[in-house]
mmCIF file of C-alpha atoms in Angstrom:
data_model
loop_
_atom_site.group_PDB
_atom_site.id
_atom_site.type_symbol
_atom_site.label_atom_id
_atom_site.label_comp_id
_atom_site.label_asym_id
_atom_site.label_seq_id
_atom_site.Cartn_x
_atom_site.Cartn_y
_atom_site.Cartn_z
ATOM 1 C CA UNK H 1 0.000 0.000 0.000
ATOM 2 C CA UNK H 2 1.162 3.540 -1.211
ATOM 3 C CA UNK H 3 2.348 5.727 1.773
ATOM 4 C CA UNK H 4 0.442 8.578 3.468
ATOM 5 C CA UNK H 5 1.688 11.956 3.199
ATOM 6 C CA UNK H 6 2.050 14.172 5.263
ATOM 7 C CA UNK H 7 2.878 17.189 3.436
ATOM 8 C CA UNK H 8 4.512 20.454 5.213
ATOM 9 C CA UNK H 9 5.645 24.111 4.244
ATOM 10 C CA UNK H 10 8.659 26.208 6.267
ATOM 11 C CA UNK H 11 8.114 28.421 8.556
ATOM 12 C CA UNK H 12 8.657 32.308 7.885
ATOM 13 C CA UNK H 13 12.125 33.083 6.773
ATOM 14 C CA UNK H 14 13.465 36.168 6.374
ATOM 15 C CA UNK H 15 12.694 36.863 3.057
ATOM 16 C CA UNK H 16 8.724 35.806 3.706
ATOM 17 C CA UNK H 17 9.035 38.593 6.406
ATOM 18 C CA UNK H 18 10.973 41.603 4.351
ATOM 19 C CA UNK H 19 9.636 41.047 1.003
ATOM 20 C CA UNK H 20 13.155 41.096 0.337
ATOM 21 C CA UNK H 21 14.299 38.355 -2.281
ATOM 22 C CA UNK H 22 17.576 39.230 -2.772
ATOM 23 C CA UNK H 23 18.485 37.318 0.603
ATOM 24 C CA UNK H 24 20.317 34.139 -0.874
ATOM 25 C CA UNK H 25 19.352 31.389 0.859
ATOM 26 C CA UNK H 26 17.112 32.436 3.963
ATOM 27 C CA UNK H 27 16.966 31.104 7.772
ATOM 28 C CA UNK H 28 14.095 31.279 9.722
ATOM 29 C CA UNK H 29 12.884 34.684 11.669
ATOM 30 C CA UNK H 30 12.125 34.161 14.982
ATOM 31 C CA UNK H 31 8.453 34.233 14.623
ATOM 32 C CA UNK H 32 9.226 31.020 12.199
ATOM 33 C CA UNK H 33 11.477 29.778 14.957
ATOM 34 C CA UNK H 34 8.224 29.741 16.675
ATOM 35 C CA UNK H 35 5.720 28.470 14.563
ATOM 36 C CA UNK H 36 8.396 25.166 14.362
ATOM 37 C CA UNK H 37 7.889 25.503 17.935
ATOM 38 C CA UNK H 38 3.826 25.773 18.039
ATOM 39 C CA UNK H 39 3.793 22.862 14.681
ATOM 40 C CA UNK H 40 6.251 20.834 17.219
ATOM 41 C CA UNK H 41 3.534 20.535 20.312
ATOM 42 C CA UNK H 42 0.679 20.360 17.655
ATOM 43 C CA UNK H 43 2.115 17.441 15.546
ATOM 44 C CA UNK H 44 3.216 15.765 18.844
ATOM 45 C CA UNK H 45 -0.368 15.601 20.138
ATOM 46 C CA UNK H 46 -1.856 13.768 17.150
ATOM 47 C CA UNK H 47 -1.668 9.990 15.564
ATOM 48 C CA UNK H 48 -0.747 10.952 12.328
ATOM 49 C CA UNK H 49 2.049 13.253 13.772
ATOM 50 C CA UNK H 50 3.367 10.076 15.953
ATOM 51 C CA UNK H 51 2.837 7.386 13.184
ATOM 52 C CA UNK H 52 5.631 9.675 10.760
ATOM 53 C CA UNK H 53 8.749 6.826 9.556
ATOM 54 C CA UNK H 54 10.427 8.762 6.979
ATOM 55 C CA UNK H 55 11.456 12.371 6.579
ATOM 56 C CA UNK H 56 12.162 13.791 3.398
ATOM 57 C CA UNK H 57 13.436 17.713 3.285
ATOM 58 C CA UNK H 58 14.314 20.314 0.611
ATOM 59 C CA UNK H 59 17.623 21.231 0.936
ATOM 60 C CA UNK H 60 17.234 24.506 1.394
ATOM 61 C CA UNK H 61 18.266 26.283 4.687
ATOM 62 C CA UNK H 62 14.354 27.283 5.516
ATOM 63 C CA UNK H 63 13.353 23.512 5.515
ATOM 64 C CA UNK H 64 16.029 22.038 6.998
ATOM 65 C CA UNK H 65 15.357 24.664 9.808
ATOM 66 C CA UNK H 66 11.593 23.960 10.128
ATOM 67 C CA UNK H 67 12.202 19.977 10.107
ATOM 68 C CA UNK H 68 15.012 20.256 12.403
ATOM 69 C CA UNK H 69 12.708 22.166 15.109
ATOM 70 C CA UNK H 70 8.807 21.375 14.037
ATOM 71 C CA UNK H 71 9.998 17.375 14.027
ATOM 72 C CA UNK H 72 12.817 17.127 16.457
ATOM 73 C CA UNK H 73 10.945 14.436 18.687
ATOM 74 C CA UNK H 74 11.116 12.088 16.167
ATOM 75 C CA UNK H 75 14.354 12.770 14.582
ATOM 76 C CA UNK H 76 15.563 12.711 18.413
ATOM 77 C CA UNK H 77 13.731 9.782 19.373
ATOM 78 C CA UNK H 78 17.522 7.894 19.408
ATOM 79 C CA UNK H 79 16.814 4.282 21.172
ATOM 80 C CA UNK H 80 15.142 2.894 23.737
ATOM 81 C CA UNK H 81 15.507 -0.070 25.802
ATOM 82 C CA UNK H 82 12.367 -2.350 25.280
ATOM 83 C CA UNK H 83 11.711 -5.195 28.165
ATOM 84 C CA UNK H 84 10.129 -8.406 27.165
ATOM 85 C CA UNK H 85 7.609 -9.707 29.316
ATOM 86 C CA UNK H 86 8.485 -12.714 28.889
ATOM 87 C CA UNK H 87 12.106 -12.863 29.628
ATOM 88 C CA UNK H 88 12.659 -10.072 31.693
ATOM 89 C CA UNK H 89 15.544 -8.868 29.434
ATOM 90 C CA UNK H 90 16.297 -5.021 27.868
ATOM 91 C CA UNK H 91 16.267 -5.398 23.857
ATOM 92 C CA UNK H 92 17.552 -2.059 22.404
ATOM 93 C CA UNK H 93 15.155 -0.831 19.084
ATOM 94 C CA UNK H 94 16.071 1.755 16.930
ATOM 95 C CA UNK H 95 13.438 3.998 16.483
ATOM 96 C CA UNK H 96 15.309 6.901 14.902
ATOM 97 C CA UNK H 97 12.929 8.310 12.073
ATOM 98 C CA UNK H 98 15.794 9.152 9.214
ATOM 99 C CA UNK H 99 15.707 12.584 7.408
ATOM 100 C CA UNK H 100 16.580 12.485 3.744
ATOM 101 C CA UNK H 101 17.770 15.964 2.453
ATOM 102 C CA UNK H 102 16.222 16.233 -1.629
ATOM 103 C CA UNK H 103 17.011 18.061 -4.326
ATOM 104 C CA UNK H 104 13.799 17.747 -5.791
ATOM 105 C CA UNK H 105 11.687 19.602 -3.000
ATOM 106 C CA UNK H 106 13.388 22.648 -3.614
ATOM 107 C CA UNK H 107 11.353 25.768 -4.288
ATOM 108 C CA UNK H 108 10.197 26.810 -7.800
ATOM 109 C CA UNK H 109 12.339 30.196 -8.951
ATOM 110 C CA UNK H 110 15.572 31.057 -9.777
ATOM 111 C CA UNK H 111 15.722 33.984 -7.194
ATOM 112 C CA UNK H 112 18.726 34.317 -4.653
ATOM 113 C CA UNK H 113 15.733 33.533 -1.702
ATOM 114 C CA UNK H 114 14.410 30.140 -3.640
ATOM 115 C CA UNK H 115 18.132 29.366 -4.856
ATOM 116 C CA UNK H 116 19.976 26.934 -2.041
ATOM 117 C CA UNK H 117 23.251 27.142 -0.791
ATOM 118 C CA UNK H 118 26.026 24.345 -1.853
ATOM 119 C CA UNK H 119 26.088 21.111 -0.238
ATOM 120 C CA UNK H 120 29.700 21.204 0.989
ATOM 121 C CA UNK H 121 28.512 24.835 2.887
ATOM 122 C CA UNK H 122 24.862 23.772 3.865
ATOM 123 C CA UNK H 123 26.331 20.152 5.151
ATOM 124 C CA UNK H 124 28.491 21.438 7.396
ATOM 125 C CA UNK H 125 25.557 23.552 9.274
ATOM 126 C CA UNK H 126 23.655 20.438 9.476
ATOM 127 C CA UNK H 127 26.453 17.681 10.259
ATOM 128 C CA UNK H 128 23.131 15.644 11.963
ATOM 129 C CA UNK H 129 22.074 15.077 8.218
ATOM 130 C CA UNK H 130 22.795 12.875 5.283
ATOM 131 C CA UNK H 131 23.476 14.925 2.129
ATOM 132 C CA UNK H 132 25.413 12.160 -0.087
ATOM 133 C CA UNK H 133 22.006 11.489 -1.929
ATOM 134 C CA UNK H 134 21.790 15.117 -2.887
ATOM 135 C CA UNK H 135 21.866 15.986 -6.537
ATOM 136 C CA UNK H 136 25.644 17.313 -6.669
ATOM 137 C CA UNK H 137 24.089 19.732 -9.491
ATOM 138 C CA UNK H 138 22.352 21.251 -6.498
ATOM 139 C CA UNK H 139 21.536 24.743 -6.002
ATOM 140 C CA UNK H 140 21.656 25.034 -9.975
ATOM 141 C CA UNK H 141 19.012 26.052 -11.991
ATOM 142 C CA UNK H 142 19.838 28.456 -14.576
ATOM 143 C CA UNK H 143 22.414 25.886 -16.678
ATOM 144 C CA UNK H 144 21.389 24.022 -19.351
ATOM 145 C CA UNK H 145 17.783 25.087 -19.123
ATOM 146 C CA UNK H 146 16.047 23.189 -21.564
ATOM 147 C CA UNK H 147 17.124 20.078 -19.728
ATOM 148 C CA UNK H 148 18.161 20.934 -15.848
ATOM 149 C CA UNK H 149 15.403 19.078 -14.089
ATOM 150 C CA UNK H 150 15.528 22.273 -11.146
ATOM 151 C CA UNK H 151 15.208 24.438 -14.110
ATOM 152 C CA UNK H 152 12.160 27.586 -13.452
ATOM 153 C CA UNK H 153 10.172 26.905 -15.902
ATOM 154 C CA UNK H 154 6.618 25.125 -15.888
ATOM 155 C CA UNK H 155 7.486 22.064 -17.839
ATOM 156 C CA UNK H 156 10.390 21.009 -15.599
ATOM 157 C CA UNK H 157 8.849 21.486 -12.241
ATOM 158 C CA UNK H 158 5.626 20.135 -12.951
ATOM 159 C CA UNK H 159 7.577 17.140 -14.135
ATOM 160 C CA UNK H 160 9.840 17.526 -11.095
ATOM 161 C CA UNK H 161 6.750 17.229 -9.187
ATOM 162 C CA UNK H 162 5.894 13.919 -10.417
ATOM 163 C CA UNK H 163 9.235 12.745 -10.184
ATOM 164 C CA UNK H 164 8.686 13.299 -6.333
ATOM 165 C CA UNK H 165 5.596 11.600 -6.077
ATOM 166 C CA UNK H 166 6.922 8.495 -8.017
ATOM 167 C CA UNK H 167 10.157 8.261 -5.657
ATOM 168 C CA UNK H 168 7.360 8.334 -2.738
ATOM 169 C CA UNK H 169 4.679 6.211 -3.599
ATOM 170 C CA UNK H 170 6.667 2.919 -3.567
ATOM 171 C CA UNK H 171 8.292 3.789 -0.705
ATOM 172 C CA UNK H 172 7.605 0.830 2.095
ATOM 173 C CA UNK H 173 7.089 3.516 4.793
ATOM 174 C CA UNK H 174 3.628 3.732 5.799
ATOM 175 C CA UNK H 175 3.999 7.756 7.316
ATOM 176 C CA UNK H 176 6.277 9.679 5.411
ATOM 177 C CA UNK H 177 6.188 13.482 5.989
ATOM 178 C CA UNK H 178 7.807 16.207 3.758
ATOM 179 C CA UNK H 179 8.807 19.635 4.264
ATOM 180 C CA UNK H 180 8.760 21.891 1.370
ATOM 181 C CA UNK H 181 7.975 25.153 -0.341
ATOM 182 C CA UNK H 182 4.793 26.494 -0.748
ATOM 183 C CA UNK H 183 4.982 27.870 -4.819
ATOM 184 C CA UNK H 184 6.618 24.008 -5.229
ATOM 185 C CA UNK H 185 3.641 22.018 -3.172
ATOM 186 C CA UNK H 186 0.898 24.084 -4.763
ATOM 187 C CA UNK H 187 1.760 24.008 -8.485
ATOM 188 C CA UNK H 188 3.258 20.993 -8.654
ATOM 189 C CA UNK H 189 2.612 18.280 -5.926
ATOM 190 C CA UNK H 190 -1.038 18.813 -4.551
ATOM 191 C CA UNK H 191 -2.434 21.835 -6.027
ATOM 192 C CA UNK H 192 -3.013 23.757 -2.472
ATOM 193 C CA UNK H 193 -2.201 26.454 -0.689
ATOM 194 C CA UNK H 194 0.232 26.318 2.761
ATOM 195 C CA UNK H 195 0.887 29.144 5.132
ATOM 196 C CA UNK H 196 4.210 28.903 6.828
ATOM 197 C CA UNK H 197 4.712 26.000 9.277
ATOM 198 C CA UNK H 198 1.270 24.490 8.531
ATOM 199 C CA UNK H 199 0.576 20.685 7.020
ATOM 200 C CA UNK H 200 -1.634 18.772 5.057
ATOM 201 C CA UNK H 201 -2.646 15.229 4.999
ATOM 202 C CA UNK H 202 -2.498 13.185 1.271
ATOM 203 C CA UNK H 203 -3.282 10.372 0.262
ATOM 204 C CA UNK H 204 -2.833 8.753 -3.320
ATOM 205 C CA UNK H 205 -5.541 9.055 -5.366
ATOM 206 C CA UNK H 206 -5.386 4.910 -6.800
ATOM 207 C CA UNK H 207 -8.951 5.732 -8.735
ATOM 208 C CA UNK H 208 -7.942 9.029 -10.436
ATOM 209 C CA UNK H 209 -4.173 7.356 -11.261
ATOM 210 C CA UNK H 210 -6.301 4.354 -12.857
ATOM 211 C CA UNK H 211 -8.504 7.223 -15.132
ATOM 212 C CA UNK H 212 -5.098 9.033 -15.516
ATOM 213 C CA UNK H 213 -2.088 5.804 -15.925
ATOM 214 C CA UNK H 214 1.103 6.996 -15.458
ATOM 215 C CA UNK H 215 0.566 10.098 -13.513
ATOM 216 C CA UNK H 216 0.679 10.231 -9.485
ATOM 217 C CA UNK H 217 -2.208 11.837 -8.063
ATOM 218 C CA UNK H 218 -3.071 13.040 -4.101
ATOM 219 C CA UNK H 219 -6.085 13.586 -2.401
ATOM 220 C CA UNK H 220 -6.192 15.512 0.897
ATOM 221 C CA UNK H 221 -7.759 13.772 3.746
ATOM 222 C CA UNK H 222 -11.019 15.144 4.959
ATOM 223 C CA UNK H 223 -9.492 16.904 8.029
ATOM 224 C CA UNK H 224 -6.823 18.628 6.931
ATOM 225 C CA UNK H 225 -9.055 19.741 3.878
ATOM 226 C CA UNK H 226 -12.024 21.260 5.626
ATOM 227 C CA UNK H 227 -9.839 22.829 8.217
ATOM 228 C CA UNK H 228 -7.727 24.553 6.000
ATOM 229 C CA UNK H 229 -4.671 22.777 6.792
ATOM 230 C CA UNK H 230 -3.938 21.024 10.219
ATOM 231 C CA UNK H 231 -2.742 24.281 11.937
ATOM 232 C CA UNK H 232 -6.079 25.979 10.374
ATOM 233 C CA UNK H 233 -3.865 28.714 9.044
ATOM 234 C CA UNK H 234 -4.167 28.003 5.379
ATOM 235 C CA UNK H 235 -6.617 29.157 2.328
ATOM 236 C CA UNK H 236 -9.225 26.436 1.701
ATOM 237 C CA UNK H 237 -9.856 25.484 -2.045
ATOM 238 C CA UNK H 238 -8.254 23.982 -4.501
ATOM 239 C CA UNK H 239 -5.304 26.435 -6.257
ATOM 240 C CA UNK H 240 -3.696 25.183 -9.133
ATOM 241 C CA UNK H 241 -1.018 26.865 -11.488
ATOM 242 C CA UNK H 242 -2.290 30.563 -12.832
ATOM 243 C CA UNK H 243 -0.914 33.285 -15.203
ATOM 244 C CA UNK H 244 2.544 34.781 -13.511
ATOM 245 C CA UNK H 245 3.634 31.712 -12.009
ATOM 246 C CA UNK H 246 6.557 30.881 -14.084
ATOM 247 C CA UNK H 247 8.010 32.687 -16.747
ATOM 248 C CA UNK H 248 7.698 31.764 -20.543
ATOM 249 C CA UNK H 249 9.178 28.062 -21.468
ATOM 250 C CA UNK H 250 12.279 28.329 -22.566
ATOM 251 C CA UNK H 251 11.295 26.550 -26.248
ATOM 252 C CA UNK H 252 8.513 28.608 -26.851
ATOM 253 C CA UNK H 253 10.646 31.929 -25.889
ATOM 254 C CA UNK H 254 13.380 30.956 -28.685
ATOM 255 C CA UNK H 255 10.536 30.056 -31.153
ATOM 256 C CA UNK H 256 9.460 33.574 -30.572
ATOM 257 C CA UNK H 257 12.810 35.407 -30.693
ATOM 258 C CA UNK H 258 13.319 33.578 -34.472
ATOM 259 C CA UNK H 259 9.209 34.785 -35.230
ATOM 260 C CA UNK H 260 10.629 38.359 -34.258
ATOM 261 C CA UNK H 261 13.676 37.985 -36.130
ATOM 262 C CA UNK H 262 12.192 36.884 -39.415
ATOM 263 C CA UNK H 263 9.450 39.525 -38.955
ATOM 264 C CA UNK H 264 11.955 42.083 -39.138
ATOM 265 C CA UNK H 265 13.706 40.663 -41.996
ATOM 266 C CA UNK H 266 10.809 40.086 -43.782
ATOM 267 C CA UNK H 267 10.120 44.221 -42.712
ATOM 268 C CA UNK H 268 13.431 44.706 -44.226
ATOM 269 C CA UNK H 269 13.421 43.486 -47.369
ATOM 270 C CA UNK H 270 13.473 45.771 -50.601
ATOM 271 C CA UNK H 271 10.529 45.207 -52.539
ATOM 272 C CA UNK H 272 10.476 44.065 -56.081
#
């Protein structure tokens, strides 16, 4: 059976604060600090929260951040001496719940505040973390457009979106929680909106992937839908991609740059 989802944005960073997008790269304010804090005791209290087995994080400083602080009791769960009943004797089980930095979760643009910082750099401010699965290619987006798989443009993250759900849903975890980027999660992964530090609940859709084979499809759980996330602090509705959200693809921007050119030679031409 496909794994449950449970599907989280950052807190507010800097940048979400300031408006300022020029920061490269940025941490977590202290009101995000925070709300990591108040998704911590929230997430603690429920059975979804406590059934999480996997963590997969962007690896971007803002993520790593809100996973590192909103799901520290299970990252810091470590091991604990079970006694059988039976024979009276301590068995030590490993109950760590293992954090897997991606590449793929990263946010959508190509700004300095959705652009990550290098592994070797961002590693060494999170030793606690495995980055050797990272993309190396990681925090580049702007190479090789027309086939970087980070690249901004609408073709390559909606397909980087799928490539997400595929790595997921034959996963043999039964809880797997993710914490990502809101422009990423809502155009690409489950077509809703996330205010900082606040989760939704997914499962995948087996009856619209059947009408639709090959694609990976989510649907929220009742809860988390109604409420507007689990935290209650997000939009309810359904928000898919809309006009502005990425700039023109990067084949149908040459195709118009040789249109303009032969326009203007056609313009140019003495006539006979």
């Amino acid at each position: 059976m496909a794994p449950k989802l449970v599907l989280i944005r950052h807190a507010q960073a800097q940048h979400n604060a300031t408006n300022d997008w020029s920061i490269r790269d940025p941490p977590l304010t202290e009101l995000g600090e925070q709300q990591c804090r108040e998704l911590h005791e929230h997430l603690k209290q429920t059975k979804i929260g406590n059934e999480i087995d996997l963590i997969v994080v962007s690896a971007q400083r803002r993520t790593l951040q809100t996973a590192t602080i909103g799901l520290d009791w299970l990252i810091k769960k470590g091991t604990k001496g079970k006694t059988s009943v039976n024979t009276k004797t301590t068995r030590q089980s490993l109950t760590t719940v293992v954090v897997i930095p991606s590449a793929n979760w990263q946010e959508n643009a190509d700004k300095p505040c959705d652009t990550g910082t290098p592994i070797k750099d961002i590693s060494k401010e999170f030793p606690q973390y495995d980055f050797s699965t990272v993309d190396p290619s990681f925090p580049d987006k702007t190479t090789n457009l027309s086939q970087n798989p980070y690249a901004f443009t609408e073709k390559a993250i909606v397909a980087r979106g799928q490539t997400c759900l595929k790595e997921l849903y034959s996963r043999p975890e039964k809880v797997i929680a993710v914490v990502s980027h809101s422009g990423f999660l809502r155009t690409a992964v489950c077509n809703r909106m996330f205010f900082n530090a606040d989760y939704r609940v997914f499962d995948f859709d087996e009856e619209a992937m059947k009408e639709r084979p090959g694609s990976f499809v989510l649907k929220e759980t009742e809860e988390t839908e109604k409420s507007g996330g689990g935290m209650g602090r997000s939009d309810v509705g359904v928000f898919g991609i809309v006009p502005g959200d990425f700039p023109p693809e990067v084949e149908e921007e040459a195709a118009k740059k040789v249109a303009r050119v032969d326009d203007e030679a056609t313009k140019q031409k003495p006539s006979t």
